[in-house]
Coordinates of C-alpha atoms in Angstrom, one line a residue:
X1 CA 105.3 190.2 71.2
X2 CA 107.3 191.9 68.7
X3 CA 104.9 195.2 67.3
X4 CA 105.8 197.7 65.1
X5 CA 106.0 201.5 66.3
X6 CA 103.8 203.0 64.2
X7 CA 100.6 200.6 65.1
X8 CA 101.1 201.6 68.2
X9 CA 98.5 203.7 69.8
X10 CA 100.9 205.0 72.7
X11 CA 103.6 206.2 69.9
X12 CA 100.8 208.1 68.0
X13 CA 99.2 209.6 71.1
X14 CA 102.5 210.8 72.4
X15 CA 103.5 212.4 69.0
X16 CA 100.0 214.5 68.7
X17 CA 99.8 215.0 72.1
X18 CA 103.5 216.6 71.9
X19 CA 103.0 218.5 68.9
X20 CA 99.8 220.4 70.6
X21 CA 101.1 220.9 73.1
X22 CA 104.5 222.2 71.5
X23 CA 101.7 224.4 69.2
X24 CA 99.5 225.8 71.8
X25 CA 103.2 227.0 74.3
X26 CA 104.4 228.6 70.7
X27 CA 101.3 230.3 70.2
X28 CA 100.6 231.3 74.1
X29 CA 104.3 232.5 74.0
X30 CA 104.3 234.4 70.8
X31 CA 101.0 235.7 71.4
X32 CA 101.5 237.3 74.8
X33 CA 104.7 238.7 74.5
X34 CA 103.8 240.4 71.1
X35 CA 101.0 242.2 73.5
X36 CA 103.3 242.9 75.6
X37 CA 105.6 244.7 73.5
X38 CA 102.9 246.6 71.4
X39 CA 101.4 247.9 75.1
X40 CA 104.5 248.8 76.3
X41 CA 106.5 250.5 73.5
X42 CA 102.9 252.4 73.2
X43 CA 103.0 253.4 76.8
X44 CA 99.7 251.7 77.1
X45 CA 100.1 248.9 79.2
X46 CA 98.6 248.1 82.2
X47 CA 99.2 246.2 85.5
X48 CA 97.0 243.4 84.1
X49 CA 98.8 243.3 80.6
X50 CA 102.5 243.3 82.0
X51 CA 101.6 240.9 85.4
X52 CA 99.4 238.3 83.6
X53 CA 101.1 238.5 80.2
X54 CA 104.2 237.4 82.5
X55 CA 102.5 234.4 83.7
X56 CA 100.3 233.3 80.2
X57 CA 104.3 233.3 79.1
X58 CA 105.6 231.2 81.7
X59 CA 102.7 229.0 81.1
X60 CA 103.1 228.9 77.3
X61 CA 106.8 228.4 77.9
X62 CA 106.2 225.3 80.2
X63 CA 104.0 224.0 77.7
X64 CA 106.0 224.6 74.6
X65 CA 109.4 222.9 76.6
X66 CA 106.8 219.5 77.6
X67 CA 106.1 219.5 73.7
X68 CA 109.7 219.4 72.3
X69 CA 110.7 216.8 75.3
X70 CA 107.6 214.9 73.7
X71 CA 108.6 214.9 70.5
X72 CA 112.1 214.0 71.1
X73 CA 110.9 210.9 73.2
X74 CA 108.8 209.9 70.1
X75 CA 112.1 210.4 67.9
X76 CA 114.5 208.8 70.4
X77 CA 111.8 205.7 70.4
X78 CA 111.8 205.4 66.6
X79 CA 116.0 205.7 66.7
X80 CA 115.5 202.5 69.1
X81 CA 113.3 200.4 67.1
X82 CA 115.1 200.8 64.1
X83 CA 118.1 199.4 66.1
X84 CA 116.5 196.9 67.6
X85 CA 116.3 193.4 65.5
X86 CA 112.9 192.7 64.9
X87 CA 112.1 189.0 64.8
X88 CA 112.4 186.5 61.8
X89 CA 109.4 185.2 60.3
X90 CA 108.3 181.2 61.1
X91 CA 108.0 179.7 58.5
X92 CA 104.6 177.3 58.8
X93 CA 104.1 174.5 57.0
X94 CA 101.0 173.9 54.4
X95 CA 98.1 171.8 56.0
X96 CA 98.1 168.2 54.4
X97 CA 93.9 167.8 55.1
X98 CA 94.1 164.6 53.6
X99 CA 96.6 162.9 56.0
X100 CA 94.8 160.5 58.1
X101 CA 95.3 162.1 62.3
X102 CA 97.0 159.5 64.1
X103 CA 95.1 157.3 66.8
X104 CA 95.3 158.3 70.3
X105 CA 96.9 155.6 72.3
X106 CA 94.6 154.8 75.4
X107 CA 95.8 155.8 78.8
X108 CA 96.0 153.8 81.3
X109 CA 93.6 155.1 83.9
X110 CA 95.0 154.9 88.1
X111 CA 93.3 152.0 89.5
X112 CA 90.4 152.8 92.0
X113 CA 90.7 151.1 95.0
X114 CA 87.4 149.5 96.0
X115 CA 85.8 149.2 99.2
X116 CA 83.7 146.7 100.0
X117 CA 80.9 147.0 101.8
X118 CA 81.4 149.5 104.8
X119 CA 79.0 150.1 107.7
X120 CA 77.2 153.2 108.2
X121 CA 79.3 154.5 111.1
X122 CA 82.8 153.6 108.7
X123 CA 81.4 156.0 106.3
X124 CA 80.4 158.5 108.4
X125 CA 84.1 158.6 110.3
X126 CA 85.9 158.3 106.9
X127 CA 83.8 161.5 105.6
X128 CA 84.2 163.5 109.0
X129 CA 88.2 162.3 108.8
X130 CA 88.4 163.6 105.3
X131 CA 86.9 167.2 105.9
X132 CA 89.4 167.5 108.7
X133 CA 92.2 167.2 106.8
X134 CA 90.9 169.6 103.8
X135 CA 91.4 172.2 106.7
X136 CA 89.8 174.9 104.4
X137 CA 91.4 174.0 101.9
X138 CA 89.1 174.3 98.3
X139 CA 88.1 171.1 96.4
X140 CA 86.0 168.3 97.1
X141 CA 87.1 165.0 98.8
X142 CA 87.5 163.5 96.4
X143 CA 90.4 165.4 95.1
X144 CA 91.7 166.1 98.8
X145 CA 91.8 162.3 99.4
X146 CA 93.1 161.4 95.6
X147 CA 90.3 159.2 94.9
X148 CA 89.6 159.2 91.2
X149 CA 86.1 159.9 89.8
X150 CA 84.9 159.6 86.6

């Protein structure tokens, strides 16, 4: 199944996914160290804003580097299906509706071996004979013993 990349719903989930992702680790990033800088060229800053600002950065950072790796899976993916050949089209003939179908020839059906008339007690050893050698096995007699049944 040849499909193009951009009907597929894995391609444009990875793409948006990366590009939040790459969005929210910018902004985290940018964000937290502009706090940072403000508080502490202002001689401001606390333990809270320089120790947790450190970690919202690393966080943002981790998120932002997932994000471009994303994206450039999604571009690498493309560069691949362009290089790829993509399949030629079949060309299908137009339905002639007026052509008559052609007959079915008849098949010859596997001759069914007939028994004549069997006692009781033959029956009952030939069923108890079958179901032994089924062994488990799923089906009925019938098909374990190839008799044909129509």
């Amino acid at each position: 199944m040849n499909k193009s990349l951009t009907r597929s719903i894995g391609f444009w989930l990875l793409l948006v996914l990366s590009l939040a992702s790459a969005a929210v680790g910018g902004w985290l990033v940018a964000g937290q160290i502009g706090s940072m800088t403000t508080t502490l060229l202002a001689n401001t800053a606390t333990g809270v804003d320089v120790y947790v600002g450190q970690s919202l950065v690393v966080v943002g950072a981790v998120l932002l580097g997932a994000g471009v790796i994303g994206i450039l899976i999604a571009v690498a993916l493309t560069a691949v299906q362009s290089v790829l050949p993509s399949a030629a089209p079949v060309a299908v003939e137009a339905i002639d509706w007026t052509a008559e179908e052609p007959s079915p020839e008849p098949s010859e059906a596997a001759p069914v071996a007939e028994t004549g008339a069997e006692t009781s007690e033959d029956a009952v050893a030939e069923t108890t004979e079958d179901d032994e050698r089924q062994n488990g096995s799923s089906g009925s007699t019938a098909t374990a013993t190839k008799i044909s049944v129509k």
